[in-house]
Coordinates of C-alpha atoms (C1' of nucleotides) in Angstrom, one line a residue:
Chain F
X1 CA 21.1 -10.0 -17.6
X2 CA 21.7 -13.1 -15.3
X3 CA 18.8 -14.3 -13.3
X4 CA 18.3 -13.9 -9.5
X5 CA 20.5 -10.8 -8.7
X6 CA 19.3 -10.6 -5.5
X7 CA 21.3 -12.4 -2.6
X8 CA 19.5 -15.3 -1.8
X9 CA 19.2 -15.8 2.4
X10 CA 17.8 -18.8 3.1
X11 CA 13.9 -18.7 4.8
X12 CA 13.4 -15.4 3.1
X13 CA 10.8 -14.5 0.3
X14 CA 11.8 -13.5 -2.8
X15 CA 9.6 -10.5 -2.1
X16 CA 11.3 -9.6 1.1
X17 CA 14.8 -9.9 -0.1
X18 CA 13.9 -7.3 -2.7
X19 CA 12.4 -5.3 -0.1
X20 CA 15.2 -5.0 1.8
X21 CA 17.5 -4.5 -1.4
X22 CA 15.7 -1.4 -2.7
X23 CA 15.0 -0.2 1.1
X24 CA 19.1 0.2 0.9
X25 CA 19.2 1.2 -2.1
X26 CA 16.5 4.1 -1.8
X27 CA 18.2 5.1 1.5
X28 CA 22.0 5.1 -0.1
X29 CA 20.2 7.1 -3.0
X30 CA 21.2 4.5 -5.8
X31 CA 18.2 5.3 -6.6
X32 CA 17.9 9.1 -7.1
X33 CA 14.7 11.2 -5.3
X34 CA 11.9 11.7 -7.4
X35 CA 13.2 9.2 -9.6
X36 CA 10.3 7.1 -11.4
X37 CA 10.4 3.7 -11.0
X38 CA 8.6 1.2 -13.7
X39 CA 7.6 -2.6 -12.4
X40 CA 9.4 -4.1 -15.6
X41 CA 12.8 -2.8 -15.0
X42 CA 13.2 -3.2 -11.6
X43 CA 11.6 -7.0 -12.0
X44 CA 14.3 -6.9 -14.9
X45 CA 17.2 -5.4 -12.5
X46 CA 16.8 -8.2 -9.5
X47 CA 15.7 -11.0 -12.0
X48 CA 12.2 -11.6 -10.6
X49 CA 8.4 -11.5 -12.2
X50 CA 6.2 -8.0 -10.7
X51 CA 4.2 -10.2 -7.9
X52 CA 6.9 -10.1 -5.0
X53 CA 7.8 -7.2 -6.8
X54 CA 4.4 -5.3 -6.0
X55 CA 3.9 -6.8 -2.9
X56 CA 7.8 -5.2 -1.7
X57 CA 6.7 -1.8 -3.3
X58 CA 3.6 -1.8 -1.3
X59 CA 5.5 -2.3 1.7
X60 CA 8.1 0.4 0.5
X61 CA 5.0 2.3 0.0
X62 CA 3.9 1.5 3.2
X63 CA 7.2 3.0 5.4
X64 CA 7.2 6.2 3.2
X65 CA 10.1 5.8 1.0
X66 CA 7.9 5.2 -2.1
X67 CA 5.0 7.0 -3.0
X68 CA 2.5 5.5 -5.5
X69 CA -0.5 7.3 -7.6
X70 CA -2.8 4.4 -8.6
X71 CA -2.6 3.6 -12.5
X72 CA 0.0 6.2 -13.4
X73 CA 3.4 5.6 -11.3
X74 CA 5.3 5.0 -8.3
X75 CA 8.2 7.6 -7.8
X76 CA 10.8 7.6 -5.0
X77 CA 9.9 9.9 -2.3
X78 CA 11.4 13.3 -2.4
X79 CA 12.6 14.9 1.2
X80 CA 11.5 18.1 1.3
X81 CA 12.6 20.5 3.8
X82 CA 8.9 20.6 5.3
X83 CA 9.2 17.0 4.8
X84 CA 12.4 16.6 6.7
X85 CA 10.7 19.6 9.8
X86 CA 7.2 17.3 10.4
X87 CA 9.7 14.1 10.8
X88 CA 11.9 15.4 13.0
X89 CA 9.2 16.9 14.9
X90 CA 7.2 13.1 15.1
X91 CA 10.7 12.1 16.1
X92 CA 11.0 14.4 19.0
X93 CA 7.6 13.3 20.4
X94 CA 7.8 9.7 19.7
X95 CA 12.0 9.9 21.2
X96 CA 11.2 12.1 24.1
X97 CA 8.5 9.6 25.2
X98 CA 11.4 6.4 24.5
X99 CA 13.2 8.4 26.5
X100 CA 10.6 8.8 29.7
X101 CA 10.1 5.7 29.4
X102 CA 13.4 4.3 29.4
X103 CA 14.3 6.1 32.8
X104 CA 11.3 5.0 34.4
X105 CA 12.3 0.8 32.9
X106 CA 15.7 0.5 32.7
X107 CA 17.4 -1.5 35.4
X108 CA 21.5 -1.0 36.1
X109 CA 22.8 -3.5 34.2
X110 CA 21.1 -1.8 30.8
X111 CA 22.4 1.9 31.8
X112 CA 25.8 0.3 31.8
X113 CA 25.2 -1.3 28.8
X114 CA 24.6 2.6 27.5
X115 CA 27.3 3.9 28.9
X116 CA 29.3 1.5 27.7
X117 CA 28.0 2.3 24.2
X118 CA 29.3 6.2 24.9
X119 CA 32.5 5.6 25.4
X120 CA 33.2 3.5 22.3
X121 CA 31.6 6.6 20.8
X122 CA 34.0 8.6 22.2
X123 CA 37.2 7.0 21.3
X124 CA 35.5 6.3 17.1
X125 CA 35.2 10.0 17.4
X126 CA 38.4 10.7 18.2
X127 CA 39.9 8.1 15.9
X128 CA 38.0 8.7 12.6
X129 CA 38.0 12.5 12.1
X130 CA 35.9 13.2 9.3
X131 CA 34.5 10.1 8.6
X132 CA 30.9 10.8 9.0
X133 CA 29.4 7.8 7.9
X134 CA 30.0 5.6 11.4
X135 CA 29.5 8.5 13.6
X136 CA 26.6 9.0 12.2
X137 CA 25.2 5.4 12.4
X138 CA 27.5 5.5 15.8
X139 CA 24.5 8.0 16.7
X140 CA 21.5 6.5 15.2
X141 CA 22.8 3.2 17.9
X142 CA 22.1 5.5 20.4
X143 CA 18.5 6.4 19.6
X144 CA 17.9 3.0 19.2
X145 CA 19.2 1.5 22.3
X146 CA 16.8 3.9 24.2
X147 CA 14.4 3.3 21.9
X148 CA 14.5 -0.7 22.8
X149 CA 15.3 0.1 26.3
X150 CA 11.8 1.9 26.2
X151 CA 10.1 -2.0 26.7
X152 CA 7.7 -0.5 24.5
X153 CA 7.2 -2.5 21.1
X154 CA 5.2 -0.2 19.0
X155 CA 7.2 3.0 20.0
X156 CA 10.2 1.0 19.1
X157 CA 9.1 -0.6 15.8
X158 CA 7.9 2.4 14.9
X159 CA 10.7 4.7 15.2
X160 CA 12.9 1.8 13.7
X161 CA 11.1 0.2 11.1
X162 CA 9.7 3.5 10.0
X163 CA 11.5 6.7 10.8
X164 CA 15.0 6.0 11.3
X165 CA 14.8 4.6 7.5
X166 CA 13.6 8.3 6.8
X167 CA 16.5 9.6 8.8
X168 CA 19.1 8.6 7.2
X169 CA 17.7 9.3 3.8
X170 CA 17.9 12.6 5.6
X171 CA 21.5 12.1 6.0
X172 CA 22.7 10.9 3.1
X173 CA 21.4 13.8 1.5
X174 CA 23.1 16.4 4.2
X175 CA 26.4 17.0 5.1
X176 CA 27.2 17.6 8.8
X177 CA 28.3 20.6 11.0
X178 CA 32.3 19.3 12.4
X179 CA 31.5 19.8 15.9
X180 CA 28.6 18.2 15.9
X181 CA 29.2 15.0 16.8
X182 CA 31.0 16.1 20.2
X183 CA 28.3 17.8 21.2
X184 CA 25.7 15.5 20.6
X185 CA 28.2 12.5 22.3
X186 CA 27.8 15.3 25.6
X187 CA 23.8 15.9 24.9
X188 CA 24.0 11.8 24.8
X189 CA 25.3 11.7 27.8
X190 CA 23.5 13.9 30.0
X191 CA 20.3 11.7 28.9
X192 CA 22.2 9.0 30.5
X193 CA 22.6 10.2 33.4
X194 CA 19.0 11.5 33.6
X195 CA 17.8 7.8 32.8
X196 CA 20.6 6.8 35.8
X197 CA 19.0 8.9 37.9
X198 CA 15.4 7.8 37.5
X199 CA 14.3 10.8 36.4
X200 CA 11.8 10.5 33.9
X201 CA 10.9 14.4 33.2
X202 CA 13.9 15.0 32.6
X203 CA 15.2 12.3 30.7
X204 CA 12.4 13.0 28.8
X205 CA 12.8 16.9 27.9
X206 CA 16.6 16.4 27.1
X207 CA 15.7 13.9 24.9
X208 CA 13.4 16.6 23.2
X209 CA 15.8 19.3 23.1
X210 CA 18.9 17.1 21.8
X211 CA 16.2 16.1 18.9
X212 CA 15.4 19.9 18.0
X213 CA 19.0 21.2 18.6
X214 CA 19.5 18.4 15.4
X215 CA 16.9 19.8 13.3
X216 CA 18.5 23.4 13.5
X217 CA 21.6 22.0 12.8
X218 CA 19.9 20.3 10.0
X219 CA 18.1 23.5 8.8
X220 CA 20.7 25.8 8.9
X221 CA 22.4 23.4 6.5
X222 CA 19.9 23.8 4.1
X223 CA 19.8 28.1 4.7
X224 CA 23.2 28.3 4.1
X225 CA 22.8 25.6 0.3
X226 CA 20.1 27.9 -0.3
X227 CA 22.0 31.2 0.3
X228 CA 24.9 29.7 -2.0
X229 CA 22.7 28.9 -4.8
X230 CA 20.9 32.1 -5.0
X231 CA 24.4 33.6 -5.2
X232 CA 25.3 31.9 -7.7
X233 CA 22.3 32.6 -9.8
X234 CA 23.0 36.3 -8.8
X235 CA 26.3 36.3 -10.8
X236 CA 25.2 33.8 -13.8
Chain W
X1 CA -20.7 -17.6 -5.4
X2 CA -21.7 -14.4 -7.2
X3 CA -18.3 -13.2 -8.7
X4 CA -17.2 -9.4 -7.4
X5 CA -19.0 -8.8 -4.2
X6 CA -17.2 -6.0 -2.9
X7 CA -18.7 -2.2 -4.0
X8 CA -17.3 -1.3 -7.0
X9 CA -16.1 2.2 -6.4
X10 CA -15.2 3.9 -10.0
X11 CA -11.3 4.3 -9.8
X12 CA -10.0 2.1 -7.0
X13 CA -8.6 -0.5 -8.0
X14 CA -9.7 -4.3 -6.4
X15 CA -6.6 -4.2 -4.0
X16 CA -7.8 -0.9 -2.7
X17 CA -11.2 -1.7 -2.4
X18 CA -10.6 -5.0 0.2
X19 CA -8.2 -3.4 1.7
X20 CA -10.7 -1.0 2.4
X21 CA -13.5 -4.0 3.1
X22 CA -10.9 -6.0 5.1
X23 CA -10.5 -3.1 7.2
X24 CA -13.8 -2.3 8.5
X25 CA -14.2 -5.8 8.9
X26 CA -11.7 -6.3 11.2
X27 CA -12.3 -3.3 13.3
X28 CA -16.4 -4.5 13.5
X29 CA -15.0 -7.0 14.9
X30 CA -16.2 -9.3 12.1
X31 CA -13.3 -11.3 11.6
X32 CA -12.6 -12.0 15.3
X33 CA -9.3 -11.5 16.4
X34 CA -6.7 -13.6 16.6
X35 CA -8.3 -15.8 14.0
X36 CA -6.6 -17.6 11.0
X37 CA -7.1 -16.2 7.2
X38 CA -6.3 -17.7 4.5
X39 CA -5.7 -16.3 0.8
X40 CA -7.8 -18.5 -0.8
X41 CA -11.1 -18.3 1.5
X42 CA -10.5 -14.7 1.7
X43 CA -10.4 -14.7 -2.7
X44 CA -13.2 -16.6 -2.3
X45 CA -15.3 -14.3 -0.7
X46 CA -14.6 -10.7 -2.3
X47 CA -13.9 -12.8 -5.5
X48 CA -11.2 -11.4 -7.2
X49 CA -8.2 -13.3 -7.3
X50 CA -5.2 -13.6 -5.0
X51 CA -2.7 -11.2 -6.7
X52 CA -4.7 -8.2 -5.4
X53 CA -5.7 -9.7 -1.9
X54 CA -2.0 -10.7 -1.5
X55 CA -1.7 -6.7 -1.9
X56 CA -4.3 -5.4 0.8
X57 CA -2.8 -7.9 2.8
X58 CA 0.4 -6.5 2.6
X59 CA -0.6 -3.3 3.8
X60 CA -3.1 -4.7 6.7
X61 CA 0.5 -5.8 7.7
X62 CA 1.8 -2.7 7.6
X63 CA -0.3 -0.5 9.6
X64 CA -0.7 -3.6 12.1
X65 CA -4.0 -5.0 11.6
X66 CA -3.1 -8.7 10.3
X67 CA 0.2 -10.5 11.8
X68 CA 1.8 -12.9 8.8
X69 CA 4.4 -15.3 9.7
X70 CA 6.3 -16.1 6.1
X71 CA 5.2 -19.6 4.9
X72 CA 3.0 -20.2 7.7
X73 CA -0.1 -17.7 7.2
X74 CA -1.3 -14.6 8.9
X75 CA -3.9 -13.6 11.5
X76 CA -5.8 -11.2 12.7
X77 CA -4.3 -9.1 15.3
X78 CA -5.1 -10.3 18.9
X79 CA -5.0 -6.5 21.4
X80 CA -3.6 -7.7 24.7
X81 CA -3.8 -5.5 27.3
X82 CA 0.3 -4.7 26.9
X83 CA -0.2 -3.6 23.8
X84 CA -3.0 -1.4 24.3
X85 CA -1.0 0.6 26.7
X86 CA 1.9 0.2 24.2
X87 CA -0.7 2.3 21.8
X88 CA -2.6 4.5 23.9
X89 CA 1.2 5.9 25.5
X90 CA 2.7 5.9 22.0
X91 CA -0.7 8.1 21.2
X92 CA -0.1 10.3 24.2
X93 CA 3.2 11.5 22.7
X94 CA 1.9 12.2 19.1
X95 CA -1.1 14.0 20.2
X96 CA 1.0 15.8 22.8
X97 CA 3.0 17.5 20.1
X98 CA -0.2 17.4 18.0
X99 CA -2.4 19.5 20.2
X100 CA 1.3 21.3 21.0
X101 CA 1.1 22.1 17.0
X102 CA -2.2 23.0 16.9
X103 CA -2.0 26.1 19.5
X104 CA 1.1 27.5 17.6
X105 CA -0.3 27.4 14.0
X106 CA -4.6 27.6 14.1
X107 CA -5.7 30.6 13.3
X108 CA -9.1 32.0 14.5
X109 CA -11.7 30.5 12.2
X110 CA -10.1 27.5 12.7
X111 CA -10.5 27.3 16.4
X112 CA -14.5 28.9 15.9
X113 CA -14.8 25.6 14.2
X114 CA -13.1 23.9 16.4
X115 CA -15.7 25.0 19.6
X116 CA -18.6 24.4 16.9
X117 CA -17.9 20.7 16.9
X118 CA -17.5 20.7 20.9
X119 CA -21.2 22.0 20.5
X120 CA -22.5 19.9 18.9
X121 CA -21.4 16.8 20.7
X122 CA -22.1 18.4 23.7
X123 CA -26.3 18.4 22.4
X124 CA -25.3 14.6 21.0
X125 CA -24.4 13.3 24.6
X126 CA -27.9 15.5 26.3
X127 CA -29.8 13.5 22.8
X128 CA -28.2 10.1 22.3
X129 CA -27.9 8.6 26.0
X130 CA -26.8 5.4 26.4
X131 CA -25.4 5.1 22.4
X132 CA -21.3 4.9 22.9
X133 CA -20.9 4.3 19.3
X134 CA -21.9 8.1 18.3
X135 CA -19.8 9.5 21.3
X136 CA -16.9 7.8 20.6
X137 CA -17.1 8.5 17.0
X138 CA -17.1 11.8 17.6
X139 CA -14.7 11.6 20.5
X140 CA -12.6 11.1 17.7
X141 CA -13.5 13.4 16.0
X142 CA -12.2 16.1 17.9
X143 CA -8.8 14.2 18.2
X144 CA -8.5 13.9 13.9
X145 CA -9.4 17.9 13.9
X146 CA -6.7 18.5 15.9
X147 CA -4.1 16.4 14.2
X148 CA -5.4 18.1 11.3
X149 CA -4.8 21.7 12.4
X150 CA -1.0 20.7 13.5
X151 CA -0.5 20.8 9.8
X152 CA 1.7 18.2 9.8
X153 CA 0.6 16.0 7.5
X154 CA 3.2 13.1 8.5
X155 CA 2.2 13.2 12.4
X156 CA -1.3 13.4 10.6
X157 CA -1.2 10.3 8.4
X158 CA 0.4 8.3 11.5
X159 CA -2.5 9.1 13.9
X160 CA -5.2 8.4 11.1
X161 CA -4.6 5.7 9.1
X162 CA -2.2 3.8 11.9
X163 CA -3.2 4.8 15.8
X164 CA -6.8 5.2 14.8
X165 CA -7.7 1.8 13.8
X166 CA -6.1 0.2 16.8
X167 CA -7.9 2.6 18.7
X168 CA -11.2 1.7 17.4
X169 CA -10.4 -1.8 17.9
X170 CA -9.7 -1.1 21.3
X171 CA -13.7 0.3 21.7
X172 CA -15.1 -2.5 19.5
X173 CA -14.4 -5.0 22.8
X174 CA -14.2 -2.3 25.8
X175 CA -17.8 -0.5 27.1
X176 CA -17.7 3.1 28.3
X177 CA -17.6 3.8 31.4
X178 CA -21.0 5.5 32.0
X179 CA -20.3 9.4 32.9
X180 CA -16.8 9.4 30.8
X181 CA -18.8 11.4 27.9
X182 CA -19.2 14.3 30.4
X183 CA -15.7 14.4 31.6
X184 CA -14.7 13.5 28.2
X185 CA -15.9 16.7 26.9
X186 CA -14.6 19.3 29.7
X187 CA -11.4 18.3 28.7
X188 CA -11.6 18.6 25.2
X189 CA -13.3 22.3 26.3
X190 CA -10.2 23.4 27.8
X191 CA -8.0 21.9 25.3
X192 CA -9.8 24.3 22.6
X193 CA -8.9 26.7 25.3
X194 CA -5.2 26.4 25.8
X195 CA -5.1 26.4 22.0
X196 CA -7.2 29.9 22.0
X197 CA -4.9 31.3 23.9
X198 CA -2.1 30.1 22.5
X199 CA -0.3 28.1 24.8
X200 CA 1.4 25.3 23.1
X201 CA 3.1 23.9 25.8
X202 CA -1.0 24.1 28.3
X203 CA -2.2 22.2 25.4
X204 CA 0.5 19.2 25.4
X205 CA -0.1 18.6 28.9
X206 CA -3.9 18.9 29.1
X207 CA -3.7 16.4 26.0
X208 CA -1.7 14.5 27.3
X209 CA -3.7 14.1 30.6
X210 CA -6.8 13.3 29.0
X211 CA -5.4 10.7 26.6
X212 CA -4.0 9.5 29.9
X213 CA -6.9 9.6 32.1
X214 CA -8.5 7.5 29.0
X215 CA -6.1 4.7 29.5
X216 CA -6.7 4.7 33.1
X217 CA -10.6 4.3 32.3
X218 CA -10.1 1.1 29.5
X219 CA -7.3 -0.2 32.4
X220 CA -10.1 -0.6 34.6
X221 CA -12.5 -1.5 32.6
X222 CA -9.7 -4.7 31.7
X223 CA -9.3 -5.2 35.5
X224 CA -13.0 -5.3 37.0
X225 CA -13.4 -8.0 33.8
X226 CA -10.7 -9.7 34.7
X227 CA -12.4 -9.5 38.6
X228 CA -15.4 -10.3 37.7
X229 CA -14.1 -14.0 35.5
X230 CA -11.8 -15.0 38.5
X231 CA -14.7 -14.9 40.3
X232 CA -17.0 -16.7 38.1
X233 CA -14.3 -19.3 38.0
X234 CA -14.5 -19.8 42.2
X235 CA -18.1 -20.4 41.7
X236 CA -17.6 -23.1 38.8
Chain Q
dT1 C1' 0.9 27.6 -36.1
dA2 C1' -1.7 25.6 -32.3
dA3 C1' -5.3 23.1 -30.4
dA4 C1' -8.2 19.0 -30.9
dT5 C1' -8.4 14.8 -31.5
dA6 C1' -7.9 9.7 -32.1
dA7 C1' -3.9 6.0 -32.6
dT8 C1' -0.4 3.8 -30.4
dT9 C1' 3.0 2.4 -26.8
dA10 C1' 4.3 1.7 -22.3
dT11 C1' 2.7 1.0 -17.8
dT12 C1' -0.2 -1.0 -14.1
dG13 C1' -3.8 -4.3 -12.6
dT14 C1' -5.7 -8.8 -12.7
dT15 C1' -6.1 -13.5 -13.4
dG16 C1' -5.0 -18.8 -13.0
dA17 C1' -1.5 -22.3 -13.6
dC18 C1' 2.3 -24.5 -11.2
dA19 C1' 6.1 -24.4 -7.2
dA20 C1' 8.0 -24.8 -2.7
dT21 C1' 6.7 -24.9 2.4
dA22 C1' 4.9 -25.3 6.5
dT23 C1' 0.8 -28.4 8.4
dC24 C1' -1.6 -32.5 9.6
dC25 C1' -2.5 -37.0 9.7
dT26 C1' -1.1 -41.9 9.8
dG27 C1' 1.3 -45.7 10.1
dT28 C1' 5.6 -48.0 12.9
dT29 C1' 8.7 -47.8 16.2
dT30 C1' 9.9 -48.3 20.9
Chain R
dA1 C1' 0.5 -45.7 25.2
dA2 C1' 3.8 -42.3 23.9
dA3 C1' 6.9 -40.4 20.2
dC4 C1' 8.9 -40.2 15.9
dA5 C1' 8.8 -40.4 11.1
dG6 C1' 7.5 -39.4 6.6
dG7 C1' 3.5 -39.1 3.4
dA8 C1' -1.3 -36.2 1.8
dT9 C1' -2.8 -32.1 2.2
dA10 C1' -3.6 -27.2 2.3
dT11 C1' -1.9 -23.3 2.0
dT12 C1' 1.6 -19.8 0.3
dG13 C1' 4.8 -18.0 -2.9
dT14 C1' 6.2 -17.1 -7.5
dC15 C1' 5.4 -16.9 -12.4
dA16 C1' 4.1 -15.5 -17.2
dA17 C1' -0.1 -14.2 -20.0
dC18 C1' -4.1 -11.1 -20.5
dA19 C1' -6.7 -6.9 -19.8
dA20 C1' -7.0 -2.4 -18.5
dT21 C1' -5.9 1.8 -17.9
dA22 C1' -2.7 6.0 -18.5
dA23 C1' 0.9 8.7 -21.2
dT24 C1' 2.9 9.5 -25.5
dT25 C1' 2.8 10.4 -30.1
dA26 C1' 0.5 11.1 -34.8
dT27 C1' -3.2 13.2 -37.1
dT28 C1' -6.3 16.5 -38.2
dT29 C1' -8.6 20.6 -38.4
dA30 C1' -9.6 25.7 -37.5

DNA sequence: TAAATAATTATTGTTGACAATATCCTGTTT
DNA sequence: AAACAGGATATTGTCAACAATAATTATTTA
C-alpha cells in the first residue's frame, strides 16, 4: 500500500490529520460501531507510524468516540439506547443554558442572521424532500449558532467538540420521522422569537422542550425497531 | 536523577501514572498556572521517555488542564475570571440537571446515605474551624454524590473528570469566605429535602441557585482582590 | 472428552534516535 | 538605534525496534 494515504493539510500534524480522518470514519459508520481496532492495522491504513496514531486514539478516547481497555485493545463506541438517552439529557441541560445565555447576550444584527438561517432552512425543506442528511446538518447548524451566541467558550466547546459528534453518530444510525423537519423548524422559530424578545427564561424552556421532543422521536423509532425484530422472531 | 520517580501502581500504564501525577501537580499549583512545560523536562522529572508522556499530555489537554499549540509548546491552563464564570455557568446547567435526575431516581436508602453525609459535614464544620481544605473537599463530596445518583454515566463523567478538576484549581487559588460553609450546608440540606420529597423541579432550581451563589462569592473575592491591588498601586 | 496448563502468537507499551519546526540570538543594514 | 535576515539552538513531531502483556492455540492430564 502506498504511504501517506491521508490528505496532507499543511500545518497540521500527522496526529491531528489522523484524528480528523478517524473521527469522520467513525461518525459516518465507515468503521462499524463496537468493532475492535488495532494500532498496526490503522497505522498501515493511514500510512503513518504508531506514535502519532496513538495520540490520535487518546484524543478520540477523550471525546468518547473510542473506548480503550489498557493492554487489551480499543473499540469504537457502541451507542446503546441508554447512552443515547444520557446524551440527550446532557444536551438538554447544556443547550437550555446556551439558549438562555444567547437571549441575554445577542444583539439585533446577530438575531437577524439567525432569522436568515431559518429562512434558508425553510427553503431547503421545500426543495430537498427526503434528503435527510442536509436537513439534519442544517438542524445542527442552528444549534451550533446558538451555542456560539452563548458567548461561553467552554460551553461551546463542550457542545461542538464532544456532544455534537456523538449526536451525529446517533443520526447516522436512525432514520428520521418525515414530518419532523417542519415541526423542528417551527420550534426553532419560537426559540429565536424568545431570544429576540430578550426572554432568557422562555428561551431556555423552549430549547429544552425542543430537545426533549427530538429525543422522544428517536426513542419511538427505537421502540418500533424492537417491535419489528420481535415480530420477525415470532414468525421465524 | 534516579529513574522511575513515579509511584509504581501495579496494572497502571506509565502514561496513566504520569497523567495522574501531572494532574495533581497542576491542580495543587505545584506547577504554576500558565507556565510552559517542555517534554524533555517532564520526561526527566518522571523518569520516563517522551512517548507515554506525550499521551498523558494529550489527555490532560483533553480535560482542559493543559493548552497546547502545535510545534510551539504546551502551557498549564490559566484560569481567568472569565473562564471561571464560564465553568460555573456550565456547572449550573449540568448539576441542576443532575439534581433533577437524582430526585427522580434515588430510593429511600440512598437518600438516607446522603443525609448521613451532611451530618458528617456538619460535625466537620464544628470541629475544623478554618481548615478550608477539608470543608471544600466535603462540599465536592456532596456534589459528587448527587452526580452519581443521577444515574447518568455520561453526565457523571463530564462532571467528575472534567469540571470538578477545573473547579479544584479555582479553589486552590481563591480563599473562602468564613461564613460560607454553614450557608452551603443549609443549601445542601434544602436540596436533599427536595430530593426526598421527589420534587425534581425544585431540586434543580435549588441546585442552580446554590451554584450561582457560590459563584457570586468567588466573584466578589476577585473584585476585592482587584480593589486591593489597585489600592496598592495608588500608594506605591 | 473436558478441563487445566503450557507454549505460541498477536497486540499494546516503551524507548531512543532522527527529522522537522519554531524560537532565540547575533550580526548586518538602513 | 531599530529593524530585519540568517543561522544556531532548543523543542516538538515522527519513526522503527524492542519489551511486556494479553489472547490464542496446542498439549497434557484426569
